[in-house]
Amino acid sequence: MDERVKRLFPITTTWQPTVQFAGHDVAALARRYGTPLYLYDQATMDDAVATYRHAFHLFYPGQSHLAYAAKAYLSTAIVQWANAKGLELDVVSLWELQIALHAGFPAPRIHFHGNNKTDEELQAALAASVGQIVCDNENELRRLAHFAAGQGRCQPIWLRLTPDVDVHTHEYRRTGRRDSKFGFGWPEAERALAFLSKTEQLRLVGLHMHLGSQIFTAEPYAVASQRILRWAGEHDIWPETFSPGGGWGVPYTPSDPGGDIGEMVQAIAAAVTAESERWQRQVPALLLEPGRSLVGRAGVAVYRVGQRKAVPGVRTWLTVDGGMGDNLRPALYGSRYYALLLDQGGHIADKRPAETVQVVGPYCESGDFLIKRIKLPQARRDDLLLMPVSGAYHLSMSSNYNMHPRPAVLWLQRGRVTLVQRRETLADLKRRDAPWPEEG
Ligand code: LLP
């Protein structure tokens, strides 16, 4: 298999005679658990963690921590995996927090984010004693101080700063510019410091930024890190921890850039070290909070081929049994994907003549496409279509559009398959409903 395709699939993939992940035959899993089906290969996630840690070891002289941004994909199993691997956890809503706590994740290693934290969220985060609350705006600071006083606590916080650094990614994924809805701009950050200097209930221990997501160039990280630490130096508030967020990109198609994690860590490490020296301070602990680059490649979506419709001279539609309900990314961002066609027995169907198709789903929407244009072997009903790099921002952004149940999720380890999320059932879909009260 071509190296540029290999790097899109889990590291445990074997291709012959049938496609397998961690020794498990995809076609057999699809028969047993149904489709659409999501597979997570743990070895690929472990490997991504090891890559980050190795880069820290190579390039950063101070302490370093790795957090998993739970928004990429959250379930009880993945939280427990993150805990077992010694990761920290970034959550961004009351419900993410509650799932994490329910799964037994230790609160001191949780960071609570959000640009519109409700009173209930702030109180819940305080009551759970989460490690850090990442404060986003002045109003939040005031409310948090009030609640912390009520609970007789001194809460460690970080400030999320908006460094006004742009990155090259989809408009919807840029968060570091001055006009972002997230974080403190410089004038607001000054006022936050003034407020914090008079507030005993909040202890500023960290500075944070997040520039955006699916970024492939390290330079903006370095520039923004330097800007934030220069600001800290000027204001004499050197952080114990500095977090440049997450956002590092992964390839989705054979022609995408590679996304070398080491390159980004090295650039950040150099900027942080240089700025620490300039201000004659100890290097802060460095905390990265990636989502996609930890779990994206580990996930594979498995679809079953249905209808094929050729419109002569225009295009050929290939319909599979999933689409915008389980993967909104193509419709929302125009994201591009690769796919591999297998016959029912799980063999790569590359002996058949190729054709160019548009891969779509069953949803009642012309925007329901998975791949706008791809050359595939001629597909037959009941073939399998594998979409790699499906581990991040698919299931976490999935819906029940057209009342489709959300897919089952299998966790793959060598010698073991675990159903970590069962497929939704009709009973799940009906659970919240009450009958119409009739007229009058
Ligand atoms: N930290 C913060 C504060 C974030 O807001 C995010 C992502 C991350 C970390 C993790 O970013 P990652 O390493 O996964 O890029 N739905 C979009 C991505 C939205 C990212 C939101 N924030 C997509 O499917 O491309």
Tab-separated table of N, CA, C and O in Angstrom, residues 46 131 163 170 255 355:
chain	number	residue	atom	x	y	z
A	46	ASP	N	-2.204	5.433	21.361
A	46	ASP	CA	-1.025	5.315	22.245
A	46	ASP	C	0.216	5.867	21.546
A	46	ASP	O	1.056	6.531	22.158
A	131	GLY	N	-9.043	20.939	38.349
A	131	GLY	CA	-7.695	21.483	38.481
A	131	GLY	C	-7.617	22.947	38.111
A	131	GLY	O	-7.150	23.773	38.890
A	163	PRO	N	-4.126	36.158	21.211
A	163	PRO	CA	-2.869	36.838	20.893
A	163	PRO	C	-2.893	37.649	19.601
A	163	PRO	O	-1.934	38.314	19.273
A	170	HIS	N	-9.615	26.677	7.901
A	170	HIS	CA	-10.965	27.123	7.555
A	170	HIS	C	-11.409	28.244	8.489
A	170	HIS	O	-11.123	28.209	9.698
A	255	SER	N	-2.821	13.627	-0.471
A	255	SER	CA	-2.040	14.809	-0.867
A	255	SER	C	-1.892	15.843	0.252
A	255	SER	O	-1.223	16.860	0.072
A	355	GLU	N	-13.850	4.223	-11.498
A	355	GLU	CA	-14.723	5.299	-11.984
A	355	GLU	C	-14.688	6.436	-10.962
A	355	GLU	O	-14.374	6.223	-9.793
